[in-house]
Amino acid sequence: MIRAIRACKTAAEERAVVRKECAAIRAAINENDQDYRHRNLAKLMFIHMLGYPTHFGQMECLKLIASTGFPEKRIGYLGLMLLLDERQEVLMLVTNSLKQYPARLALCALGNISSAEMARDLAPDIERLLQFRDPNIRKKAALCSIRIIKKVPDLAENFMHPASSLLKEKHHGVLITAVQLSTDLCKVSSEALEYFRENCIEGLVKTLRDIANSPYSPEYDIAGITDPFLHIRLLKLLRILGQGDAGASDCMTDILAQVASRTESNKNAGNAILYECVETIMSIEDNGGLRVLAINILGRFLSNRDNNIRYVGLNMLMKAIMVDAKAVQRHRATILECVKDSDASIQKRALELVYLLVNESNVKPLTKELIEYLEVSNQEFKGDITAKICSLVEKFSPAKIWYIDQMLKVLSEAGNFVKDEVWHALIIVISNASDLHGYTVRALYRVFQASTEQESLVRVAVWCVGEYGDMLVNNVGMLDIEEPITVTESDAVDAMEVAIKCQRLGLTTKAMALIALFKLSSRFPSCSERIKDIIVQNKRSLVLELQQRSIEFSCILQKHHNIRSALVERMPILDEATFTGRKAGSLPTAVSTSSIIPCNLPNGIAKPAAAPIGDLLDLSSDDAPPAPVSSGGDFLQDLLGVDLSPASAP
């Protein structure tokens, strides 16, 4: 049958062969053919593994289990584990033979498919088999007990004493299952946890010490380490027992220090033990010296050539930083090297760890390192690292000038990867830093002249030039750290014209540049005619928003000189608290202007005190209804009065 199925070239041929074989097996079942029953069940198991239905053979498993011969019983139990699961009602018909060899098969089946009902019925028999003379039976009974307490946690107290007795075994197979049984008992029962803390801690520590110090044993040796699997199981159990209990933790500190310091890390088996040892040290009650030792081990993990070990080390350090951040800080240089790793998973995890490492004392050097890496990082990674840098700078900035400098570096390197909220926040900070207006506009002008590829940077630059262009030209507020720069009024207008005509820049950026030009028409009287010409050129723009604004601005420049100076006044200082609250979604989206003093324009018209900031550039007639309050946190609406929503059809 297997050869025939493997010879099939199409799925249809395979289905035909399987249908034929299933029909023959059904016929044999109906005829109660006992001689070939075990062979038919073996065929059904193969068919089941191919994904075809074999429910009609379930009763054959029970018949073979009930037979007298061991080969038939073996096939029957194997079929039982494969063809049935705990939800099948026919499981209740299973009769377990308690002879030695069939009992092993029965225990294997029970450990794999036992339901809650079967667990309750067979728990007394399993308890008795935990004391059986054959170690293989005891081992399988312990594994069955794990299944039973998971299905019926109420039975956990019945297995506490047998499990503690098995922890004294010398046979490693029985011992490792006993340790696992004890671990699961502690997880499902608080009574069991207290029982093992009181009665088994010293014995477990002694067992772990004996295994760690045992001479070479070829039966259990893996890479020069005696039974690393048992090492790991014991460490996991000690971790559970030590959590929240200072006395239990004190009992195991010496052996944990011994395992951590003596285990070789040049093989995977040793690294696995060290990992579990570190996990245990970080989980038990406070011991400063042990934790430093554990974090040093993780530092060595970061220098390993194996990517998996480095990733595991980073994961553990993220947990350790919550417990002992000072010790983790010592490995900062190694962690930063991991940020530059070629493996994307290690990069992301290391970046998350660096983010957790930053505080007020180290924000400057760490931010410098991250920005340097941003310059050479891959495009797909720039988004993550940019978001982290912006968050760190905003959270731990020691001074506004440092904040502005770092944000300009990020925007000039990866401005296309930042969210709108980032450059919105930068404008808010610039608005509030009155002593840095000149410094900021000059810095932005420099980077704008170097490149217009980063759109977020261009937006901040054109806004600042529009607001503080006179400071740029007159070198107002020069700082000692600045290099002298000569910018004429014509140069500033050229920069805005470049932004308007640049094809790769979006509508928002061009609209901001157009408004900046309009503001400069009042600040730069010598360039007013040129600015007027540029605005008139945009009256023919195919973009409705630009065309509309150009027509409005042109009308003001030609017919309403008396109100222009009031319209292009500098923006009032933007409220940082309001913007922060709006980002968090806890405040209304419109900036409150209840405290703004009514503005008396030269033509005698008084603007209402409650007008939103968006009305600063609104050119609607005085008798028009007030504009509705913007929704959705539209920062540009507040900042510029620019309506960027799609135009409705005429």
mmCIF file of C-alpha atoms in Angstrom, residues 251-460:
data_model
loop_
_atom_site.group_PDB
_atom_site.id
_atom_site.type_symbol
_atom_site.label_atom_id
_atom_site.label_comp_id
_atom_site.label_asym_id
_atom_site.label_seq_id
_atom_site.Cartn_x
_atom_site.Cartn_y
_atom_site.Cartn_z
ATOM 1 C CA CYS A 251 19.345 28.416 50.420
ATOM 2 C CA MET A 252 20.082 28.349 46.709
ATOM 3 C CA THR A 253 22.403 31.344 46.262
ATOM 4 C CA ASP A 254 25.646 29.367 46.678
ATOM 5 C CA ILE A 255 24.778 26.692 44.131
ATOM 6 C CA LEU A 256 23.499 29.301 41.655
ATOM 7 C CA ALA A 257 26.773 31.205 41.973
ATOM 8 C CA GLN A 258 28.691 27.964 41.419
ATOM 9 C CA VAL A 259 26.692 27.028 38.308
ATOM 10 C CA ALA A 260 26.970 30.560 36.901
ATOM 11 C CA SER A 261 30.736 30.798 37.414
ATOM 12 C CA ARG A 262 31.851 27.263 36.530
ATOM 13 C CA THR A 263 29.690 26.368 33.526
ATOM 14 C CA GLU A 264 31.559 26.656 30.238
ATOM 15 C CA SER A 265 29.905 28.841 27.592
ATOM 16 C CA ASN A 266 31.692 27.516 24.517
ATOM 17 C CA LYS A 267 28.954 24.945 23.778
ATOM 18 C CA ASN A 268 25.195 25.270 23.362
ATOM 19 C CA ALA A 269 24.555 22.960 26.317
ATOM 20 C CA GLY A 270 26.536 25.271 28.599
ATOM 21 C CA ASN A 271 24.787 28.356 27.236
ATOM 22 C CA ALA A 272 21.391 26.757 27.865
ATOM 23 C CA ILE A 273 22.304 26.108 31.512
ATOM 24 C CA LEU A 274 23.685 29.636 31.914
ATOM 25 C CA TYR A 275 20.501 31.099 30.458
ATOM 26 C CA GLU A 276 18.306 29.201 32.927
ATOM 27 C CA CYS A 277 20.660 30.100 35.752
ATOM 28 C CA VAL A 278 20.411 33.803 34.872
ATOM 29 C CA GLU A 279 16.625 33.512 34.617
ATOM 30 C CA THR A 280 16.548 31.940 38.081
ATOM 31 C CA ILE A 281 18.861 34.551 39.609
ATOM 32 C CA MET A 282 16.759 37.399 38.219
ATOM 33 C CA SER A 283 13.529 35.820 39.503
ATOM 34 C CA ILE A 284 14.398 34.958 43.108
ATOM 35 C CA GLU A 285 14.563 37.443 45.963
ATOM 36 C CA ASP A 286 17.123 40.261 45.958
ATOM 37 C CA ASN A 287 20.802 39.397 45.934
ATOM 38 C CA GLY A 288 22.870 42.201 44.419
ATOM 39 C CA GLY A 289 26.083 40.253 43.860
ATOM 40 C CA LEU A 290 24.355 37.392 42.088
ATOM 41 C CA ARG A 291 22.466 39.771 39.834
ATOM 42 C CA VAL A 292 25.653 41.525 38.757
ATOM 43 C CA LEU A 293 27.119 38.103 37.942
ATOM 44 C CA ALA A 294 24.005 37.204 35.934
ATOM 45 C CA ILE A 295 24.052 40.452 33.960
ATOM 46 C CA ASN A 296 27.757 39.958 33.195
ATOM 47 C CA ILE A 297 26.881 36.560 31.735
ATOM 48 C CA LEU A 298 24.300 38.261 29.519
ATOM 49 C CA GLY A 299 26.966 40.740 28.478
ATOM 50 C CA ARG A 300 29.098 37.795 27.329
ATOM 51 C CA PHE A 301 26.092 36.486 25.401
ATOM 52 C CA LEU A 302 26.043 39.731 23.403
ATOM 53 C CA SER A 303 29.612 39.067 22.235
ATOM 54 C CA ASN A 304 28.799 35.553 21.029
ATOM 55 C CA ARG A 305 28.974 34.857 17.306
ATOM 56 C CA ASP A 306 25.663 32.989 17.367
ATOM 57 C CA ASN A 307 22.764 35.310 16.526
ATOM 58 C CA ASN A 308 20.328 33.240 18.587
ATOM 59 C CA ILE A 309 22.428 33.622 21.735
ATOM 60 C CA ARG A 310 22.803 37.368 21.177
ATOM 61 C CA TYR A 311 19.046 37.716 20.745
ATOM 62 C CA VAL A 312 18.398 35.716 23.911
ATOM 63 C CA GLY A 313 20.863 37.929 25.780
ATOM 64 C CA LEU A 314 19.089 41.087 24.627
ATOM 65 C CA ASN A 315 15.729 39.665 25.649
ATOM 66 C CA MET A 316 16.993 38.844 29.125
ATOM 67 C CA LEU A 317 18.627 42.255 29.527
ATOM 68 C CA MET A 318 15.279 43.893 28.801
ATOM 69 C CA LYS A 319 13.891 42.030 31.814
ATOM 70 C CA ALA A 320 16.992 42.686 33.907
ATOM 71 C CA ILE A 321 16.871 46.442 33.372
ATOM 72 C CA MET A 322 13.650 46.556 35.381
ATOM 73 C CA VAL A 323 15.492 44.964 38.305
ATOM 74 C CA ASP A 324 19.017 46.424 38.155
ATOM 75 C CA ALA A 325 19.377 49.159 35.548
ATOM 76 C CA LYS A 326 22.776 50.260 36.885
ATOM 77 C CA ALA A 327 24.378 46.880 36.178
ATOM 78 C CA VAL A 328 22.922 46.797 32.660
ATOM 79 C CA GLN A 329 24.315 50.284 31.961
ATOM 80 C CA ARG A 330 27.851 48.841 32.172
ATOM 81 C CA HIS A 331 27.196 46.938 28.935
ATOM 82 C CA ARG A 332 25.897 49.976 27.061
ATOM 83 C CA ALA A 333 28.695 49.949 24.481
ATOM 84 C CA THR A 334 28.087 46.303 23.602
ATOM 85 C CA ILE A 335 24.345 46.909 23.315
ATOM 86 C CA LEU A 336 24.946 49.850 20.963
ATOM 87 C CA GLU A 337 27.089 47.596 18.778
ATOM 88 C CA CYS A 338 24.115 45.227 18.524
ATOM 89 C CA VAL A 339 22.032 48.100 17.135
ATOM 90 C CA LYS A 340 24.444 48.084 14.183
ATOM 91 C CA ASP A 341 24.163 44.311 13.683
ATOM 92 C CA SER A 342 23.277 42.989 10.235
ATOM 93 C CA ASP A 343 20.459 40.844 11.651
ATOM 94 C CA ALA A 344 17.187 42.822 11.627
ATOM 95 C CA SER A 345 15.749 41.028 14.677
ATOM 96 C CA ILE A 346 18.819 41.823 16.771
ATOM 97 C CA GLN A 347 18.756 45.433 15.568
ATOM 98 C CA LYS A 348 15.158 45.940 16.668
ATOM 99 C CA ARG A 349 15.608 44.243 20.030
ATOM 100 C CA ALA A 350 18.816 46.184 20.729
ATOM 101 C CA LEU A 351 17.094 49.439 19.799
ATOM 102 C CA GLU A 352 14.274 48.675 22.236
ATOM 103 C CA LEU A 353 16.859 47.979 24.935
ATOM 104 C CA VAL A 354 18.736 51.221 24.248
ATOM 105 C CA TYR A 355 15.425 53.046 24.511
ATOM 106 C CA LEU A 356 14.960 51.587 27.997
ATOM 107 C CA LEU A 357 18.540 52.466 28.992
ATOM 108 C CA VAL A 358 18.223 56.186 28.336
ATOM 109 C CA ASN A 359 17.803 58.536 31.287
ATOM 110 C CA GLU A 360 18.571 62.174 32.085
ATOM 111 C CA SER A 361 22.261 61.469 32.701
ATOM 112 C CA ASN A 362 23.081 59.586 29.489
ATOM 113 C CA VAL A 363 20.583 60.973 26.973
ATOM 114 C CA LYS A 364 23.224 63.063 25.163
ATOM 115 C CA PRO A 365 25.813 60.340 24.372
ATOM 116 C CA LEU A 366 23.180 57.725 23.546
ATOM 117 C CA THR A 367 21.265 60.076 21.274
ATOM 118 C CA LYS A 368 24.535 60.992 19.531
ATOM 119 C CA GLU A 369 25.267 57.301 18.912
ATOM 120 C CA LEU A 370 21.766 56.650 17.582
ATOM 121 C CA ILE A 371 21.839 59.639 15.238
ATOM 122 C CA GLU A 372 25.237 58.549 13.897
ATOM 123 C CA TYR A 373 23.798 55.121 13.215
ATOM 124 C CA LEU A 374 20.700 56.665 11.627
ATOM 125 C CA GLU A 375 22.955 58.174 8.968
ATOM 126 C CA VAL A 376 24.128 54.731 7.789
ATOM 127 C CA SER A 377 21.101 52.546 8.604
ATOM 128 C CA ASN A 378 18.948 50.770 6.033
ATOM 129 C CA GLN A 379 15.796 52.440 4.744
ATOM 130 C CA GLU A 380 13.476 49.857 6.300
ATOM 131 C CA PHE A 381 15.033 50.458 9.726
ATOM 132 C CA LYS A 382 15.007 54.275 9.648
ATOM 133 C CA GLY A 383 11.346 54.491 10.673
ATOM 134 C CA ASP A 384 11.864 52.580 13.925
ATOM 135 C CA ILE A 385 15.065 54.293 14.944
ATOM 136 C CA THR A 386 13.706 57.749 14.063
ATOM 137 C CA ALA A 387 10.606 57.215 16.210
ATOM 138 C CA LYS A 388 12.762 56.101 19.145
ATOM 139 C CA ILE A 389 15.158 59.057 18.848
ATOM 140 C CA CYS A 390 12.321 61.580 18.655
ATOM 141 C CA SER A 391 10.635 60.058 21.680
ATOM 142 C CA LEU A 392 13.871 60.112 23.710
ATOM 143 C CA VAL A 393 14.721 63.685 22.761
ATOM 144 C CA GLU A 394 11.237 64.874 23.674
ATOM 145 C CA LYS A 395 11.219 62.967 26.973
ATOM 146 C CA PHE A 396 14.718 63.670 28.326
ATOM 147 C CA SER A 397 15.780 66.909 26.637
ATOM 148 C CA PRO A 398 17.923 68.942 29.096
ATOM 149 C CA ALA A 399 17.511 72.237 27.194
ATOM 150 C CA LYS A 400 15.476 73.629 24.306
ATOM 151 C CA ILE A 401 18.531 74.423 22.194
ATOM 152 C CA TRP A 402 19.713 70.811 22.483
ATOM 153 C CA TYR A 403 16.217 69.598 21.616
ATOM 154 C CA ILE A 404 16.123 71.806 18.516
ATOM 155 C CA ASP A 405 19.608 70.717 17.396
ATOM 156 C CA GLN A 406 18.825 67.012 17.713
ATOM 157 C CA MET A 407 15.472 67.313 15.970
ATOM 158 C CA LEU A 408 17.076 69.181 13.075
ATOM 159 C CA LYS A 409 19.636 66.398 12.735
ATOM 160 C CA VAL A 410 16.889 63.769 12.675
ATOM 161 C CA LEU A 411 14.726 65.711 10.221
ATOM 162 C CA SER A 412 17.659 66.401 7.905
ATOM 163 C CA GLU A 413 18.580 62.707 7.874
ATOM 164 C CA ALA A 414 15.184 60.977 7.965
ATOM 165 C CA GLY A 415 12.500 63.660 7.818
ATOM 166 C CA ASN A 416 10.377 61.574 5.467
ATOM 167 C CA PHE A 417 10.094 58.858 8.120
ATOM 168 C CA VAL A 418 8.795 60.968 11.007
ATOM 169 C CA LYS A 419 5.132 61.368 11.855
ATOM 170 C CA ASP A 420 3.443 64.752 11.557
ATOM 171 C CA GLU A 421 3.241 65.058 15.342
ATOM 172 C CA VAL A 422 7.048 65.227 15.498
ATOM 173 C CA TRP A 423 7.493 68.366 13.411
ATOM 174 C CA HIS A 424 4.322 69.840 14.926
ATOM 175 C CA ALA A 425 5.942 69.487 18.360
ATOM 176 C CA LEU A 426 9.174 71.049 17.068
ATOM 177 C CA ILE A 427 7.285 74.117 15.842
ATOM 178 C CA ILE A 428 5.600 74.395 19.241
ATOM 179 C CA VAL A 429 8.989 74.342 21.004
ATOM 180 C CA ILE A 430 10.477 76.874 18.580
ATOM 181 C CA SER A 431 7.486 79.164 19.122
ATOM 182 C CA ASN A 432 8.040 79.071 22.882
ATOM 183 C CA ALA A 433 11.839 79.602 22.707
ATOM 184 C CA SER A 434 11.818 83.338 21.939
ATOM 185 C CA ASP A 435 15.554 83.700 22.640
ATOM 186 C CA LEU A 436 16.347 81.004 20.048
ATOM 187 C CA HIS A 437 14.221 82.247 17.135
ATOM 188 C CA GLY A 438 17.180 83.742 15.283
ATOM 189 C CA TYR A 439 19.444 80.761 15.940
ATOM 190 C CA THR A 440 16.760 78.304 14.800
ATOM 191 C CA VAL A 441 15.802 80.083 11.583
ATOM 192 C CA ARG A 442 19.467 80.342 10.571
ATOM 193 C CA ALA A 443 20.073 76.658 11.300
ATOM 194 C CA LEU A 444 16.993 75.686 9.308
ATOM 195 C CA TYR A 445 18.011 77.921 6.408
ATOM 196 C CA ARG A 446 21.405 76.192 6.262
ATOM 197 C CA VAL A 447 19.978 72.670 6.116
ATOM 198 C CA PHE A 448 17.266 73.778 3.672
ATOM 199 C CA GLN A 449 19.924 75.131 1.336
ATOM 200 C CA ALA A 450 21.780 71.823 1.547
ATOM 201 C CA SER A 451 18.800 69.642 0.588
ATOM 202 C CA THR A 452 15.035 69.710 0.058
ATOM 203 C CA GLU A 453 14.604 65.932 0.060
ATOM 204 C CA GLN A 454 13.202 65.667 3.607
ATOM 205 C CA GLU A 455 9.717 67.166 3.433
ATOM 206 C CA SER A 456 9.146 67.476 7.175
ATOM 207 C CA LEU A 457 12.326 69.534 7.437
ATOM 208 C CA VAL A 458 11.212 71.777 4.561
ATOM 209 C CA ARG A 459 7.875 72.415 6.300
ATOM 210 C CA VAL A 460 9.533 73.524 9.523
#
